[in-house]
PDB file of C-alpha atoms in Angstrom:
ATOM      1  CA  ALA A1475     106.683  95.699  86.603  1.00 41.00           C
ATOM      2  CA  GLN A1476     104.149  97.588  88.675  1.00 47.00           C
ATOM      3  CA  ALA A1477     105.262 101.182  89.192  1.00 50.00           C
ATOM      4  CA  GLN A1478     103.680 101.178  92.651  1.00 67.00           C
ATOM      5  CA  CYS A1479     105.607 103.798  94.507  1.00 80.00           C
ATOM      6  CA  LEU A1480     107.905 102.492  97.206  1.00 72.00           C
ATOM      7  CA  SER A1481     106.848 105.156  99.699  1.00 68.00           C
ATOM      8  CA  GLU A1482     104.361 107.992  99.977  1.00 65.00           C
ATOM      9  CA  LYS A1483     107.300 110.358  99.456  1.00 69.00           C
ATOM     10  CA  SER A1484     107.987 108.884  96.036  1.00 91.00           C
ATOM     11  CA  THR A1485     104.364 109.213  94.846  1.00 94.00           C
ATOM     12  CA  VAL A1486     104.267 112.165  92.452  1.00 96.00           C
ATOM     13  CA  PHE A1487     100.722 111.550  91.222  1.00 97.00           C
ATOM     14  CA  GLN A1488      97.997 108.970  91.681  1.00 96.00           C
ATOM     15  CA  CYS A1489      94.302 108.809  90.846  1.00 97.00           C
ATOM     16  CA  LEU A1490      91.553 106.479  89.694  1.00 97.00           C
ATOM     17  CA  THR A1491      89.683 106.980  86.431  1.00 96.00           C
ATOM     18  CA  SER A1492      85.911 106.613  86.110  1.00 92.00           C
ATOM     19  CA  LYS A1493      86.565 103.110  84.699  1.00 94.00           C
ATOM     20  CA  GLY A1494      88.540 102.067  87.789  1.00 94.00           C
ATOM     21  CA  LYS A1495      92.012 102.285  86.235  1.00 96.00           C
ATOM     22  CA  GLN A1496      94.860 103.830  88.187  1.00 96.00           C
ATOM     23  CA  ILE A1497      97.171 106.526  86.817  1.00 97.00           C
ATOM     24  CA  GLU A1498     100.397 106.662  88.810  1.00 95.00           C
ATOM     25  CA  VAL A1499     103.715 108.514  88.600  1.00 96.00           C
ATOM     26  CA  CYS A1500     106.566 107.655  90.965  1.00 95.00           C
ATOM     27  CA  ASP A1501     109.854 109.427  91.592  1.00 94.00           C
ATOM     28  CA  GLY A1502     112.503 106.705  91.705  1.00 91.00           C
ATOM     29  CA  GLY A1503     115.379 109.134  92.211  1.00 92.00           C
ATOM     30  CA  LYS A1504     117.259 108.387  88.976  1.00 94.00           C
ATOM     31  CA  THR A1505     114.003 107.523  87.150  1.00 94.00           C
ATOM     32  CA  ILE A1506     110.431 108.747  86.776  1.00 96.00           C
ATOM     33  CA  ASP A1507     108.025 105.810  86.489  1.00 95.00           C
ATOM     34  CA  TYR A1508     104.547 105.908  84.941  1.00 96.00           C
ATOM     35  CA  SER A1509     101.938 103.167  85.119  1.00 95.00           C
ATOM     36  CA  PHE A1510      98.337 102.743  84.039  1.00 96.00           C
ATOM     37  CA  GLY A1511      95.982  99.892  84.801  1.00 95.00           C
ATOM     38  CA  LYS A1512      93.738  98.217  87.348  1.00 94.00           C
ATOM     39  CA  PRO A1513      95.017  98.562  90.945  1.00 90.00           C
ATOM     40  CA  GLY A1514      96.396  95.305  92.328  1.00 86.00           C
ATOM     41  CA  SER A1515      97.019  93.853  88.843  1.00 88.00           C
ATOM     42  CA  ALA A1516      99.979  94.028  86.497  1.00 90.00           C
ATOM     43  CA  PRO A1517      99.710  97.416  84.748  1.00 92.00           C
ATOM     44  CA  GLU A1518      98.484  97.634  81.176  1.00 94.00           C
ATOM     45  CA  LEU A1519     101.317 100.093  80.610  1.00 95.00           C
ATOM     46  CA  ALA A1520     104.474 100.720  82.658  1.00 94.00           C
ATOM     47  CA  ILE A1521     107.212 103.119  81.555  1.00 95.00           C
ATOM     48  CA  ARG A1522     110.476 103.950  83.275  1.00 95.00           C
ATOM     49  CA  ALA A1523     112.178 107.086  81.968  1.00 96.00           C
ATOM     50  CA  LYS A1524     115.576 108.429  82.994  1.00 96.00           C
ATOM     51  CA  ARG A1525     115.057 111.467  85.213  1.00 96.00           C
ATOM     52  CA  ASP A1526     117.010 113.594  82.704  1.00 97.00           C
ATOM     53  CA  ASP A1527     114.510 112.631  79.959  1.00 97.00           C
ATOM     54  CA  ALA A1528     111.361 113.513  81.933  1.00 98.00           C
ATOM     55  CA  SER A1529     110.214 117.121  82.211  1.00 98.00           C
ATOM     56  CA  THR A1530     107.654 119.281  83.996  1.00 98.00           C
ATOM     57  CA  TYR A1531     105.398 122.263  83.447  1.00 97.00           C
ATOM     58  CA  GLN A1532     104.995 124.443  86.527  1.00 96.00           C
ATOM     59  CA  TRP A1533     102.307 127.125  86.840  1.00 94.00           C
ATOM     60  CA  GLN A1534     103.883 130.580  86.413  1.00 91.00           C
ATOM     61  CA  GLY A1535     101.444 132.429  88.706  1.00 87.00           C
ATOM     62  CA  MET A1536      99.313 133.980  85.966  1.00 85.00           C
ATOM     63  CA  GLY A1537      95.797 133.112  84.842  1.00 82.00           C
ATOM     64  CA  SER A1538      92.921 131.520  86.700  1.00 83.00           C
ATOM     65  CA  ALA A1539      94.076 127.912  86.269  1.00 87.00           C
ATOM     66  CA  MET A1540      96.982 126.621  88.338  1.00 92.00           C
ATOM     67  CA  THR A1541      98.387 123.923  86.051  1.00 94.00           C
ATOM     68  CA  TYR A1542     101.186 121.432  86.652  1.00 97.00           C
ATOM     69  CA  SER A1543     102.327 118.438  84.602  1.00 97.00           C
ATOM     70  CA  VAL A1544     105.006 115.781  84.402  1.00 98.00           C
ATOM     71  CA  ASP A1545     105.922 114.580  80.924  1.00 98.00           C
ATOM     72  CA  ILE A1546     107.259 111.031  80.588  1.00 98.00           C
ATOM     73  CA  PRO A1547     108.686 110.230  77.123  1.00 97.00           C
ATOM     74  CA  ASN A1548     108.570 106.805  75.484  1.00 97.00           C
ATOM     75  CA  GLY A1549     109.910 106.948  71.923  1.00 96.00           C
ATOM     76  CA  ASN A1550     107.723 109.340  69.894  1.00 97.00           C
ATOM     77  CA  THR A1551     104.984 109.145  72.559  1.00 97.00           C
ATOM     78  CA  THR A1552     104.831 111.321  75.669  1.00 97.00           C
ATOM     79  CA  TYR A1553     102.561 110.653  78.636  1.00 98.00           C
ATOM     80  CA  SER A1554     101.700 114.046  80.101  1.00 98.00           C
ATOM     81  CA  VAL A1555     100.234 113.601  83.573  1.00 98.00           C
ATOM     82  CA  PHE A1556      98.480 116.815  84.589  1.00 97.00           C
ATOM     83  CA  TRP A1557      96.714 118.484  87.501  1.00 96.00           C
ATOM     84  CA  SER A1558      94.934 121.818  87.263  1.00 94.00           C
ATOM     85  CA  ALA A1559      92.713 123.813  89.625  1.00 91.00           C
ATOM     86  CA  ASP A1560      90.576 126.863  88.843  1.00 87.00           C
ATOM     87  CA  ARG A1561      91.605 129.503  91.384  1.00 82.00           C
ATOM     88  CA  MET A1562      88.683 131.787  90.536  1.00 82.00           C
ATOM     89  CA  SER A1563      85.757 129.416  91.144  1.00 77.00           C
ATOM     90  CA  GLU A1564      84.308 128.822  94.592  1.00 73.00           C
ATOM     91  CA  ALA A1565      84.524 125.070  94.033  1.00 72.00           C
ATOM     92  CA  HIS A1566      88.158 125.264  92.832  1.00 72.00           C
ATOM     93  CA  ALA A1567      87.241 122.725  90.156  1.00 79.00           C
ATOM     94  CA  ILE A1568      90.093 120.276  89.615  1.00 90.00           C
ATOM     95  CA  SER A1569      91.005 118.693  86.305  1.00 93.00           C
ATOM     96  CA  ALA A1570      93.546 115.865  86.354  1.00 97.00           C
ATOM     97  CA  GLY A1571      94.606 112.867  84.326  1.00 98.00           C
ATOM     98  CA  VAL A1572      96.957 111.913  81.519  1.00 98.00           C
ATOM     99  CA  SER A1573      97.211 113.082  77.921  1.00 98.00           C
ATOM    100  CA  VAL A1574      98.876 110.809  75.379  1.00 97.00           C
ATOM    101  CA  VAL A1575     100.849 112.825  72.838  1.00 97.00           C
ATOM    102  CA  VAL A1576     102.240 111.095  69.727  1.00 97.00           C
ATOM    103  CA  SER A1577     104.639 113.100  67.532  1.00 96.00           C
ATOM    104  CA  GLY A1578     103.384 116.355  69.046  1.00 94.00           C
ATOM    105  CA  LYS A1579      99.647 115.604  68.651  1.00 97.00           C
ATOM    106  CA  THR A1580      97.321 114.695  71.537  1.00 97.00           C
ATOM    107  CA  VAL A1581      95.689 111.380  70.601  1.00 98.00           C
ATOM    108  CA  ALA A1582      93.927 110.588  73.899  1.00 97.00           C
ATOM    109  CA  THR A1583      93.173 112.090  77.291  1.00 97.00           C
ATOM    110  CA  VAL A1584      92.081 110.009  80.270  1.00 97.00           C
ATOM    111  CA  ASN A1585      90.677 112.028  83.171  1.00 97.00           C
ATOM    112  CA  CYS A1586      90.686 111.157  86.845  1.00 97.00           C
ATOM    113  CA  ALA A1587      87.262 110.427  88.340  1.00 95.00           C
ATOM    114  CA  ALA A1588      85.812 113.596  89.890  1.00 86.00           C
ATOM    115  CA  ASN A1589      84.580 111.846  93.038  1.00 86.00           C
ATOM    116  CA  LYS A1590      87.806 110.005  93.937  1.00 90.00           C
ATOM    117  CA  PRO A1591      90.868 111.285  95.836  1.00 93.00           C
ATOM    118  CA  ILE A1592      93.854 112.530  93.847  1.00 94.00           C
ATOM    119  CA  THR A1593      97.429 112.492  95.144  1.00 94.00           C
ATOM    120  CA  GLN A1594      99.353 115.342  93.548  1.00 94.00           C
ATOM    121  CA  GLN A1595     102.986 116.205  94.338  1.00 94.00           C
ATOM    122  CA  ILE A1596     103.863 117.610  90.902  1.00 96.00           C
ATOM    123  CA  GLU A1597     104.190 121.172  92.187  1.00 93.00           C
ATOM    124  CA  GLY A1598     107.885 121.902  92.739  1.00 94.00           C
ATOM    125  CA  ILE A1599     109.215 118.570  91.379  1.00 95.00           C
ATOM    126  CA  GLU A1600     112.820 118.981  90.304  1.00 95.00           C
ATOM    127  CA  LEU A1601     112.794 118.169  86.601  1.00 97.00           C
ATOM    128  CA  LYS A1602     113.824 120.166  83.547  1.00 97.00           C
ATOM    129  CA  PRO A1603     111.081 122.444  82.161  1.00 96.00           C
ATOM    130  CA  THR A1604     108.886 121.019  79.396  1.00 94.00           C
ATOM    131  CA  GLU A1605     109.666 122.779  76.120  1.00 86.00           C
TER     132      GLU A1605
END
């Protein structure tokens, strides 16, 4: 089941990693869908979480980094898809990707490739706040 978003409106996040894998989050209305894998192929990982189970972190307006994330739970593992921009640097350096958190500990982080476009609609998504 490829999570490929049904419309541009439903794309919450999408990017390519330096190894050519795609990180994608789609808003399915009642669900938040996460997929990871090579574009055009069946994903290596596809998760569909009930909207009520997913959560978000929204930047509170303080600090130099504007940070947003969507957290998609799957058992004791959470896929935290993030986007952050440094407001204070001229280049507005962007950091984005997914962190894999197992039982509260980050076990892996996969970053988006710096030279590829990133689709980011996490800001303002209507989900419960991440605790």
